[in-house]
Short mmCIF file of C-alpha atoms and ligand atoms in Angstrom, two decimals:
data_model
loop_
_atom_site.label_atom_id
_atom_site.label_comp_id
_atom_site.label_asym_id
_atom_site.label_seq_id
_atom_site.Cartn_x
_atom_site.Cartn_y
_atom_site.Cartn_z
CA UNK T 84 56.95 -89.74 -29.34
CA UNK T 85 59.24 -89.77 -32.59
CA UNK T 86 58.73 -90.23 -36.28
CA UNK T 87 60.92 -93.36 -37.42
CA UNK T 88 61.69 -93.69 -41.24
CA UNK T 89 62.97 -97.07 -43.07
CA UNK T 90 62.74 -99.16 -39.12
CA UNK T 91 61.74 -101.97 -41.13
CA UNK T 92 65.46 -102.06 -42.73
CA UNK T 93 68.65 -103.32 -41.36
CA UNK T 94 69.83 -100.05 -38.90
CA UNK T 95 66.36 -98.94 -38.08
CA UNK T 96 64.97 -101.86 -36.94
CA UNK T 97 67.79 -102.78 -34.69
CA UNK T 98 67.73 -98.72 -33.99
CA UNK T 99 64.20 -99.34 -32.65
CA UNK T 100 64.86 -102.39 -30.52
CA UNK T 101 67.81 -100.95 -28.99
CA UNK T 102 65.02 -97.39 -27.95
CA UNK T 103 61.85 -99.22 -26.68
CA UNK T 104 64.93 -101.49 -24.59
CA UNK T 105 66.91 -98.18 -23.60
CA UNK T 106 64.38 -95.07 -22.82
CA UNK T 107 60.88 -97.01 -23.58
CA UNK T 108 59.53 -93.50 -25.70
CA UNK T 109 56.67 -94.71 -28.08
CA UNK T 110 57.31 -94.34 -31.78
CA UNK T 111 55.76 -94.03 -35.38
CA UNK T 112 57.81 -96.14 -37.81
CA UNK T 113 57.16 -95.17 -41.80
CA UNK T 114 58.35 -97.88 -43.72
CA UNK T 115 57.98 -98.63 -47.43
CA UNK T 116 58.45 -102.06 -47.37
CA UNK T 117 60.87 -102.71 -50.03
CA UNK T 118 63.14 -105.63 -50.63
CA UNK T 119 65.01 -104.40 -47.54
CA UNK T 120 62.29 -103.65 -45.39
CA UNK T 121 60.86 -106.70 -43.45
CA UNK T 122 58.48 -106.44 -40.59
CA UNK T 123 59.58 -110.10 -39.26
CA UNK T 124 62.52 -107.71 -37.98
CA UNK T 125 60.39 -106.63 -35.81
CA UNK T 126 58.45 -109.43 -35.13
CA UNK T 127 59.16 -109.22 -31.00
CA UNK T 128 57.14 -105.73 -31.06
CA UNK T 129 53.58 -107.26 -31.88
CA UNK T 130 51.38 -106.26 -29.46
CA UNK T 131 53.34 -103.70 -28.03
CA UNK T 132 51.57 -100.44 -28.34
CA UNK T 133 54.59 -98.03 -28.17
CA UNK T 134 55.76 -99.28 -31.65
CA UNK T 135 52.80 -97.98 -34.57
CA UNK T 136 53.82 -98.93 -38.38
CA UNK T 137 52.81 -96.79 -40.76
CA UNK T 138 53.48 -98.78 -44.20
CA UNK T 139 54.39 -96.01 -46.51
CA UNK T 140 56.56 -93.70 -48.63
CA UNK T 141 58.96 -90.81 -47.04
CA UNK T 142 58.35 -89.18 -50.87
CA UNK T 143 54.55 -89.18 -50.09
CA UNK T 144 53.96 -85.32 -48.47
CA UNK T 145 50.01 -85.08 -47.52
CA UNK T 146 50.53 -88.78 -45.97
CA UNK T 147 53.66 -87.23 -43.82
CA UNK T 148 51.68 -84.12 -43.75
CA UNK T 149 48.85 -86.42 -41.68
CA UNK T 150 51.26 -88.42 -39.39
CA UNK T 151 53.03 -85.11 -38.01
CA UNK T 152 50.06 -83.57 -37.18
CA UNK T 153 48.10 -86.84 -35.79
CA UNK T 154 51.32 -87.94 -33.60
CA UNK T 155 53.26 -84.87 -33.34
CA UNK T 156 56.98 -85.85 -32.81
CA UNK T 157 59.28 -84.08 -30.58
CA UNK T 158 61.79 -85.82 -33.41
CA UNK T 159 62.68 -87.10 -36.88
CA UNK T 160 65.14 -89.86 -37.63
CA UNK T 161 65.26 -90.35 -40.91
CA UNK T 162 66.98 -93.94 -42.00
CA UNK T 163 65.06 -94.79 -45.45
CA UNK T 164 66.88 -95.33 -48.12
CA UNK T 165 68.04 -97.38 -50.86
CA UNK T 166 71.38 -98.42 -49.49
CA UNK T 167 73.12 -100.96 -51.65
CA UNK T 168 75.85 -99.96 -53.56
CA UNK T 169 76.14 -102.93 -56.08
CA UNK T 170 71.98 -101.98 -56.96
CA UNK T 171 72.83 -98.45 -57.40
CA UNK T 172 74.89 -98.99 -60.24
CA UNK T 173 72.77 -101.45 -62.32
CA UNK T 174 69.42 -99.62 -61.44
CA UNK T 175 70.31 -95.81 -60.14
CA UNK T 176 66.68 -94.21 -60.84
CA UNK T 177 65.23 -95.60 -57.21
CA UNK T 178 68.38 -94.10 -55.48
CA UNK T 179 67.60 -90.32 -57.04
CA UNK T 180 63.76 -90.91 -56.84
CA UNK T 181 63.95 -91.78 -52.46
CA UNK T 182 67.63 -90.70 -51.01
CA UNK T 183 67.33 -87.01 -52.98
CA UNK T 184 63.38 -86.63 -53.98
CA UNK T 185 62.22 -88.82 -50.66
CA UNK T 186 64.57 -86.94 -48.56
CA UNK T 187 63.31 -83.66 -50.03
CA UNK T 188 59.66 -84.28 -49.39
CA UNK T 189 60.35 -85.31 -46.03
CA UNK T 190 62.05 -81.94 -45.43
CA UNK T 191 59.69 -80.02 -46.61
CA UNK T 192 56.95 -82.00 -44.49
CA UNK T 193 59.07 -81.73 -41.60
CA UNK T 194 59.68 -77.75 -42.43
CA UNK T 195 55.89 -77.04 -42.20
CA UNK T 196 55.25 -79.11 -39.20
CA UNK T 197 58.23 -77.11 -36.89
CA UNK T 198 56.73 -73.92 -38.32
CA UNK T 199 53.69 -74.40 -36.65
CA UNK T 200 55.35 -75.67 -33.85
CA UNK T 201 55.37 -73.39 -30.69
CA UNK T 202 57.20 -72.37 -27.70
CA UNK T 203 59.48 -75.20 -25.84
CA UNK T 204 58.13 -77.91 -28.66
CA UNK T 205 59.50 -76.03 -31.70
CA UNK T 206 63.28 -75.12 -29.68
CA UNK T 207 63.28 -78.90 -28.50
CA UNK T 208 62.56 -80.38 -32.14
CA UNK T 209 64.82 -82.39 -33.62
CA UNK T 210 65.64 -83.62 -37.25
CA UNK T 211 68.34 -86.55 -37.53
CA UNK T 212 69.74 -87.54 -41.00
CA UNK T 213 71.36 -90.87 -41.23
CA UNK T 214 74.34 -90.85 -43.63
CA UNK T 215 77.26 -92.84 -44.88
CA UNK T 216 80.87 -92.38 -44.70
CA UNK T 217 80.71 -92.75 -48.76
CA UNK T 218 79.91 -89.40 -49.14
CA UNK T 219 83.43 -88.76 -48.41
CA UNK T 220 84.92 -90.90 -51.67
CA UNK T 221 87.32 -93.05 -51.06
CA UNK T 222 90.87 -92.73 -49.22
CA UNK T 223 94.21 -93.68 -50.28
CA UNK T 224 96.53 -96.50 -48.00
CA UNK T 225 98.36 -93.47 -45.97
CA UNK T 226 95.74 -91.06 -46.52
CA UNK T 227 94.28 -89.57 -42.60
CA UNK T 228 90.90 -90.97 -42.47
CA UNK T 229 87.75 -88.93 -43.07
CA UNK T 230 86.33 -85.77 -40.39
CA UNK T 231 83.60 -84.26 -40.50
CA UNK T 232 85.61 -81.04 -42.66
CA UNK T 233 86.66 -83.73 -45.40
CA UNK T 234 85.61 -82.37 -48.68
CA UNK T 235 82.57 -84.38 -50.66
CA UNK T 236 83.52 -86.68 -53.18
CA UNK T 237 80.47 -89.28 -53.57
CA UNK T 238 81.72 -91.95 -56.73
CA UNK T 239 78.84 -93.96 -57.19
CA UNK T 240 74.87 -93.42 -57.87
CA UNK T 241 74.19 -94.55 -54.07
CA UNK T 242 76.93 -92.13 -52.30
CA UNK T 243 75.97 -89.82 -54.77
CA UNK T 244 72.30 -89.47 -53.74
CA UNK T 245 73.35 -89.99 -50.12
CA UNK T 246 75.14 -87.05 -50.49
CA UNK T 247 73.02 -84.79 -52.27
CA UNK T 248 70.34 -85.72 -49.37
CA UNK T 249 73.34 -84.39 -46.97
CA UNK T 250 73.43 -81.31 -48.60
CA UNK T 251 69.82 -80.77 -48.83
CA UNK T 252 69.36 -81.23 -44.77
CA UNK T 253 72.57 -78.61 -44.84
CA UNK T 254 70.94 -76.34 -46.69
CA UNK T 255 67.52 -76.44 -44.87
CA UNK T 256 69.09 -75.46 -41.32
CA UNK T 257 71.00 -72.48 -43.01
CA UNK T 258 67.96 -71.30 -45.70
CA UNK T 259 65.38 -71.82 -42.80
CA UNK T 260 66.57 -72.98 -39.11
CA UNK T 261 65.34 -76.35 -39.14
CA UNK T 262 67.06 -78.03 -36.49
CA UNK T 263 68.78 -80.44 -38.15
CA UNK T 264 71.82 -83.26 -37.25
CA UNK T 265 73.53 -85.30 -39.89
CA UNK T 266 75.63 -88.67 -39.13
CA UNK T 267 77.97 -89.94 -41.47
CA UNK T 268 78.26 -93.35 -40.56
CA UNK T 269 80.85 -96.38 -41.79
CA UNK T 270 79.88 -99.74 -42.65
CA UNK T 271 77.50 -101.49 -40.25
CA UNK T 272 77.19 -105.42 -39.93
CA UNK T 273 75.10 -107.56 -37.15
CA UNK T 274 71.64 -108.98 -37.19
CA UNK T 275 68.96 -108.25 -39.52
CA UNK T 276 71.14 -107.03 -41.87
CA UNK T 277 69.77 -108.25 -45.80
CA UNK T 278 71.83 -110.86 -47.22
CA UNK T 279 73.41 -108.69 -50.43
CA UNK T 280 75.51 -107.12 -48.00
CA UNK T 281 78.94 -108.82 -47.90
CA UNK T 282 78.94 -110.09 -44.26
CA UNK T 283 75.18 -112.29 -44.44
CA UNK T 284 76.20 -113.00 -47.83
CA UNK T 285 79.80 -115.01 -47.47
CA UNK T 286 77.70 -116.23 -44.12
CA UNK T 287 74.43 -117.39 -45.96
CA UNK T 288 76.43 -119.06 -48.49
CA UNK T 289 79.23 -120.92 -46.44
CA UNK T 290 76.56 -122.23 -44.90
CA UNK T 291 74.97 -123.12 -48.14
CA UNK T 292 78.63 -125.09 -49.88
CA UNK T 293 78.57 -122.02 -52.39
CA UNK T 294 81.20 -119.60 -53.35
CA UNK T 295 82.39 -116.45 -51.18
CA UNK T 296 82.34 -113.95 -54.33
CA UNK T 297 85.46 -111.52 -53.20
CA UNK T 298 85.30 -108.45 -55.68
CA UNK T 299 88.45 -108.06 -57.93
CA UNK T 300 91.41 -108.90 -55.33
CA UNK T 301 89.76 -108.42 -52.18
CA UNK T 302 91.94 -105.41 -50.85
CA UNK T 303 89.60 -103.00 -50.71
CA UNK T 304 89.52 -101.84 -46.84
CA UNK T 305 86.23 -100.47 -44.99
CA UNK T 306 85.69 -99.38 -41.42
CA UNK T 307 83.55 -102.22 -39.46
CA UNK T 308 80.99 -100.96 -36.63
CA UNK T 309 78.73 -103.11 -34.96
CA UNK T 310 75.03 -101.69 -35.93
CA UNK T 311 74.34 -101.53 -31.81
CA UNK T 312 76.88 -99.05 -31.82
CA UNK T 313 75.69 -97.10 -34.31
CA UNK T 314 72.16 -97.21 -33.05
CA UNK T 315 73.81 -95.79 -29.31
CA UNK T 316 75.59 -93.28 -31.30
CA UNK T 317 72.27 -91.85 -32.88
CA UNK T 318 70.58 -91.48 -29.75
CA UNK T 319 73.68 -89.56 -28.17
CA UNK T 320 73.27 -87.24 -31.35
CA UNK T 321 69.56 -86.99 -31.07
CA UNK T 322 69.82 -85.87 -27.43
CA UNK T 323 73.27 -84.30 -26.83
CA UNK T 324 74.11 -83.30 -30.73
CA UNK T 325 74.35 -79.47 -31.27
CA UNK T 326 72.11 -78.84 -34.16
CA UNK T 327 73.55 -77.85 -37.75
CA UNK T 328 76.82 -80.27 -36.90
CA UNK T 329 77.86 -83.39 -38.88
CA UNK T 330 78.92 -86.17 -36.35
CA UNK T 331 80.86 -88.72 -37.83
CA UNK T 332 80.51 -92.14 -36.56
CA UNK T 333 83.38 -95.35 -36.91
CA UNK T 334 84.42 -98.62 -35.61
CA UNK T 335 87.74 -97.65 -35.79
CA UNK T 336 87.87 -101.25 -37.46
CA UNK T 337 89.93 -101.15 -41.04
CA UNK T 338 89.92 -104.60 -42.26
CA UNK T 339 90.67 -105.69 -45.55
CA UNK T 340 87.23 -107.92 -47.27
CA UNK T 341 89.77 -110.47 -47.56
CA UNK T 342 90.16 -110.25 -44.01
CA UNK T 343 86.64 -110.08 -43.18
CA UNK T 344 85.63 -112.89 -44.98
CA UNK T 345 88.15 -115.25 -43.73
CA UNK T 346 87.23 -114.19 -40.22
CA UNK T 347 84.05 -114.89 -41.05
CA UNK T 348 85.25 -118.82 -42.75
CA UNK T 349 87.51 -119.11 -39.32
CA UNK T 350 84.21 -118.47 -36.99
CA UNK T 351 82.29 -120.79 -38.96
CA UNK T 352 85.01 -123.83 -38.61
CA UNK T 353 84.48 -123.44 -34.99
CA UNK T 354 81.00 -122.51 -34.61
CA UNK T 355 78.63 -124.48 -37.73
CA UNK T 356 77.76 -128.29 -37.54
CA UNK T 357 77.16 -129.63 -40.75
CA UNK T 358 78.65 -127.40 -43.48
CA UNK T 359 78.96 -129.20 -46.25
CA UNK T 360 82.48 -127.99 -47.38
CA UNK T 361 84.90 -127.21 -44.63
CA UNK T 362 87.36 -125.73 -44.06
CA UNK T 363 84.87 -122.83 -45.25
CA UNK T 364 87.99 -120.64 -46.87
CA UNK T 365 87.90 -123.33 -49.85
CA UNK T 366 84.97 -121.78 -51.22
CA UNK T 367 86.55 -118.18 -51.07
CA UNK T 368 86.20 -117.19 -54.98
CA UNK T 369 87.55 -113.77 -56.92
CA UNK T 370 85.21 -112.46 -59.41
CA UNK T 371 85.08 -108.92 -61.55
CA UNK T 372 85.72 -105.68 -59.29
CA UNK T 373 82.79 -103.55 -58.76
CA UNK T 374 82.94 -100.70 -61.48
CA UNK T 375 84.09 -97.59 -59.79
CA UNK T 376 84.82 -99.26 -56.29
CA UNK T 377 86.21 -97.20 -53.50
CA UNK T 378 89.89 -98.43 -52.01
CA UNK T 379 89.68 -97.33 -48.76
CA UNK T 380 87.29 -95.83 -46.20
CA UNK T 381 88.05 -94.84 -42.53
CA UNK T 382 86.64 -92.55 -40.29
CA UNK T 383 87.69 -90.43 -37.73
CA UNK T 384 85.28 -90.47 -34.95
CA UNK T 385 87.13 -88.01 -32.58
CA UNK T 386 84.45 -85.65 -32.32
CA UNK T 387 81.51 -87.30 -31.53
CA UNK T 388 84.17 -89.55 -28.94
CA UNK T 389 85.27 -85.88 -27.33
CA UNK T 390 81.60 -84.10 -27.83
CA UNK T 391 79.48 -86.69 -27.24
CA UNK T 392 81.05 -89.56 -25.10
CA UNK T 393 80.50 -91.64 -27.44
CA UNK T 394 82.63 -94.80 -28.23
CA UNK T 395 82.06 -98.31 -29.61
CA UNK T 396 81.22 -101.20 -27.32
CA UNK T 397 82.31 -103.89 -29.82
CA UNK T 398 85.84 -105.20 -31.22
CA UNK T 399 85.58 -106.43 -34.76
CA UNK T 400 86.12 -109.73 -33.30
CA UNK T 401 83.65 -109.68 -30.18
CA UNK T 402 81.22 -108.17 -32.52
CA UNK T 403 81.66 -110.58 -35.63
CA UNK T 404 81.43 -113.54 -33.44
CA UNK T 405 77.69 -112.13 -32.32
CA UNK T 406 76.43 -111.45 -35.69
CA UNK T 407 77.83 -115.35 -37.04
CA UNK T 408 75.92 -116.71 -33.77
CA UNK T 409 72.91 -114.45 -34.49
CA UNK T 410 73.32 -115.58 -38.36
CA UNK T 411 73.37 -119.55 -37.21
CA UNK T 412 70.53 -119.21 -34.92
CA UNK T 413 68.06 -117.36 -37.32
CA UNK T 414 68.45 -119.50 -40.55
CA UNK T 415 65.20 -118.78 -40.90
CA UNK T 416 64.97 -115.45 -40.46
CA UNK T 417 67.35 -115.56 -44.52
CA UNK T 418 65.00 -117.71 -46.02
CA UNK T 419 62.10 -115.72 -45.35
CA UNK T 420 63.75 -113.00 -46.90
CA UNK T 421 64.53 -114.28 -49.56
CA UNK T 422 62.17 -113.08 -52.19
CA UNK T 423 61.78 -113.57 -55.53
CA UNK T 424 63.21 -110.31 -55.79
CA UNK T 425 66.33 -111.43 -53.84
CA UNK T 426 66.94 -114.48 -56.10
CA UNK T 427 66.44 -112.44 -59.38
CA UNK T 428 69.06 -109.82 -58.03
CA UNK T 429 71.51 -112.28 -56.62
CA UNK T 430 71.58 -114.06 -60.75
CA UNK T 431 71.56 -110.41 -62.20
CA UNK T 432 74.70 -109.51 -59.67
CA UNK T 433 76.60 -112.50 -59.81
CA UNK T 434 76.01 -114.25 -63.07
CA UNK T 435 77.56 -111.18 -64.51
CA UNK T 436 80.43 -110.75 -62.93
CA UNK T 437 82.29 -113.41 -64.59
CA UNK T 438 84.87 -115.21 -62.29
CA UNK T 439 88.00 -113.83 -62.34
P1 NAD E 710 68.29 -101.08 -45.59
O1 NAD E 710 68.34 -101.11 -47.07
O2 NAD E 710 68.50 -102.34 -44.82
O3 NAD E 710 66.88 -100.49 -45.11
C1 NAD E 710 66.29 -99.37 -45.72
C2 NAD E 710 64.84 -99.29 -45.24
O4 NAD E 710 64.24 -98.12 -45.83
C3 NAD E 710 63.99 -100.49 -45.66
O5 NAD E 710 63.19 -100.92 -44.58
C4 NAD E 710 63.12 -99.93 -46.78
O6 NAD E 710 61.87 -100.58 -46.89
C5 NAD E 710 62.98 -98.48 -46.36
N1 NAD E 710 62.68 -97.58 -47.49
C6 NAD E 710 63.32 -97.55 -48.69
N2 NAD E 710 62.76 -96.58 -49.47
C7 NAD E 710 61.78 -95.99 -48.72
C8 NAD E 710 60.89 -94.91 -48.95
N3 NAD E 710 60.86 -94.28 -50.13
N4 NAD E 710 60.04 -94.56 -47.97
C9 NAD E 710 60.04 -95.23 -46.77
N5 NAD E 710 60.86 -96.25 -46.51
C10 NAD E 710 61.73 -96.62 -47.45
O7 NAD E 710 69.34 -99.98 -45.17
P2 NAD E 710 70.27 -99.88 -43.87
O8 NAD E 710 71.52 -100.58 -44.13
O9 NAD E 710 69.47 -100.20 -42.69
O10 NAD E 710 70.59 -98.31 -43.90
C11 NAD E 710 69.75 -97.39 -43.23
C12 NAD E 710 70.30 -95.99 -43.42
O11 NAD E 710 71.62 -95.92 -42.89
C13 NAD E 710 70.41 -95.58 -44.89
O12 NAD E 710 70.07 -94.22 -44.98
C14 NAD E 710 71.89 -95.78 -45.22
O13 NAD E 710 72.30 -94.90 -46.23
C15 NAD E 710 72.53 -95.47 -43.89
N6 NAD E 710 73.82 -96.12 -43.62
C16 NAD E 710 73.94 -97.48 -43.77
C17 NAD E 710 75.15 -98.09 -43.44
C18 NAD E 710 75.35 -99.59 -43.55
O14 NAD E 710 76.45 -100.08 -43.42
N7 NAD E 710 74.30 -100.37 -43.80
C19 NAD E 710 76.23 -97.31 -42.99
C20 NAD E 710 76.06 -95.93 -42.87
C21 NAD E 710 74.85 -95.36 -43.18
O1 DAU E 711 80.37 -97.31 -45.71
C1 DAU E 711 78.99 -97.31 -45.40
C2 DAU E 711 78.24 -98.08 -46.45
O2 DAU E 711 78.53 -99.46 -46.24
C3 DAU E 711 76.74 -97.83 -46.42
O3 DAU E 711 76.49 -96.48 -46.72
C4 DAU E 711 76.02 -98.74 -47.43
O4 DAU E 711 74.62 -98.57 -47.30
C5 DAU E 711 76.38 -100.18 -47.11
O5 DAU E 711 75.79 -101.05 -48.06
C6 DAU E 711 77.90 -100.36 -47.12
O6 DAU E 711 78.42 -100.19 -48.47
P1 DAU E 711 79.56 -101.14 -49.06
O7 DAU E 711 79.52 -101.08 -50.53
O8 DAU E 711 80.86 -100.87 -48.40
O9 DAU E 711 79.01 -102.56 -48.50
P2 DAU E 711 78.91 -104.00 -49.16
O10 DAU E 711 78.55 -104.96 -48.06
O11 DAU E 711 78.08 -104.01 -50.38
O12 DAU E 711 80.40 -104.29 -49.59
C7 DAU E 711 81.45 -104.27 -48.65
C8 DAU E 711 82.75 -104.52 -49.39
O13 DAU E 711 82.75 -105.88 -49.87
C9 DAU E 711 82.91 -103.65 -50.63
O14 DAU E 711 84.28 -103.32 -50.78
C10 DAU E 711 82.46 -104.55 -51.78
C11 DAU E 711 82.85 -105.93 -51.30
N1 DAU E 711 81.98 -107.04 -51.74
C12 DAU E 711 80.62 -106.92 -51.59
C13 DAU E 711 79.78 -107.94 -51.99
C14 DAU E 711 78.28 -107.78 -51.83
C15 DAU E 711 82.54 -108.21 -52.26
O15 DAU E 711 83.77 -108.32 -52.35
N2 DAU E 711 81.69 -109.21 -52.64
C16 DAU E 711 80.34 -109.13 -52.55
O16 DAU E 711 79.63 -110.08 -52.95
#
């Protein structure tokens, strides 16, 4: 049995369809339920009694306090989070309040549990930390792209808190033992992932006729991985990882969002009937740069390759053309996310940004 946090999100939930497909081991998954968190993304699990939701907060200790001792885990992975970037810096407080507070109270729940812990169950325990590449800052066109010795430099409210969380996990494996592992992980795309992310958003609204908002000049370059691959990488950490290491995970996968998003326009031409404007690439539109956004990231994903054995499955292009399939066939899957909430924060993002 493990403790799941945030499987109701983008990663975790395809995290926890990849584990019940790959080793079958029952889990506890404590979700909040925010905006991101949707249990239609995990719709194909009702009934099945190896998956339990727990609807609830990772900040909330005596409820933690409760599931540890009721289930008794042989491991955390902790993916809850606030994770957009662009909602970090118009509303930080929720990023401090669950990536460093949340994260904190989880430690500390997961500190008293191992201490209690005995024998083989306490030396076999695991905690796993899921964390972002944007820790890191951002890189330069020729600079070598990030290890796991690259120095911190978080530039926004998100990587900041993502970062601080790092340290804290750190910090509780040297203060106290826990057996900890931390991933630092580039940027994901495939299915389930929420439509303010760039990749469902240019999708969602090709589909829709409305513009593909590119911040400032669209050269910013990220590090593409396809989420399955991230989700194998976690497990090789969880079971192989030596605890107290950072494992950083990439695609290997620079592309420019230009790039991505006219990869994106190309697959659509070929694979969407009834667009209403086509070619899709006419709709690609330039609005006001994200304040503070990072050029470059990249990462080097030597050691967990070397370690671990781990390498990714996907291309960028074998991998985009499953998440616009996935995106064509689940049309419904967007609009039943789409909230109130999602509407409000797609006129407070956008309307602002005037177009460049
Ligand atoms: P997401 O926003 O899609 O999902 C986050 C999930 O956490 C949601 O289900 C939400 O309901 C839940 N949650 C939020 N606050 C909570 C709280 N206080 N208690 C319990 N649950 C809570 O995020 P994602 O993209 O799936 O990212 C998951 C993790 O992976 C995050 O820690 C993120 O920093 C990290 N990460 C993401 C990427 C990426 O490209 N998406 C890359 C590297 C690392
Ligand atoms: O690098 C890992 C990180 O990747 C994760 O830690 C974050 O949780 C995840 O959200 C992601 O962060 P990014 O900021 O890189 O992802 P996002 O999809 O928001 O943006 C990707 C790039 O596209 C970024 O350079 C900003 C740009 N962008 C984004 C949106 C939403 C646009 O040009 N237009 C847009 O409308």
């Amino acid at each position: 049995m493990i403790l799941v946090t945030g499987g109701a999100g983008f990663i975790g939930a395809n995290f926890i369809l990849d584990w019940l497909n790959q080793s079958g081991e029952a889990l506890i998954n404590l979700d909040k339920l925010t905006y991101a968190g949707n249990r239609a993304n995990l719709a194909s699990l009702e009934g099945d009694e190896r998956h339990q939701f727990v609807q609830g907060d990772i900040g909330d200790t005596e409820l933690l306090r409760q599931l540890l001792q009721d289930y008794q885990p042989r491991a955390v992975v902790n993916f809850a989070a606030e994770s957009h970037v662009d909602r970090s810096i118009l509303g930080p407080a929720e990023f401090i309040e669950t990536n460093v507070l949340g994260s904190f109270h989880l430690l500390e729940a997961v500190r008293s549990y191992w201490n209690g812990l005995n024998g083989a169950n306490k030396t076999a325990f695991r905690f796993l930390h899921v964390s972002t590449d944007e820790v890191y800052g951002s890189l330069g066109a020729s600079d070598p792209a990030f290890s796991e010795t690259t120095a911190y430099a978080p530039n926004s409210p998100y990587s900041a808190s993502k970062a601080a969380s790092d340290h804290l996990v750190r910090a509780y494996h040297h203060t106290y033992g826990l057996p900890v592992l931390t991933t630092n992980c580039s940027n994901n795309y495939g299915p389930y992932q929420f439509p303010e992310k760039l990749i469902p958003l240019v999708i969602h609204n090709a589909l829709a006729g409305k513009p593909l908002p590119i911040y400032g000049d669209g050269s910013n370059v990220r590090d593409w991985l396809y989420v399955s691959d991230h989700c194998a990488a976690i497990r090789a950490v969880l079971e192989r990882g030596k605890t107290g290491e950072t494992y950083n995970i990439g695609g290997c996968n620079e592309k420019t969002n230009l790039q991505v998003v006219k990869t994106i326009c190309t697959l659509l031409d070929e694979m969407s009937t009834g667009s209403p404007v086509v070619p899709h690439e006419q709709l690609i539109t330039f609005v006001a740069d994200r304040p503070g956004h990072d050029q470059r990231y990249a990462i080097d994903a030597g050691k967990i390759e070397r370690e671990l054995g781990w390498s990714p499955r996907e291309t960028f292009e074998s991998g985009m053309r499953k998440t616009v399939a996935w995106y064509l066939d689940n049309q419904h899957w967007v609009a039943n996310v789409q909230s109130g909430d999602y509407r409000q924060w797609m006129e407070t993002n956008y309307n602002e940004r005037a177009m460049a």
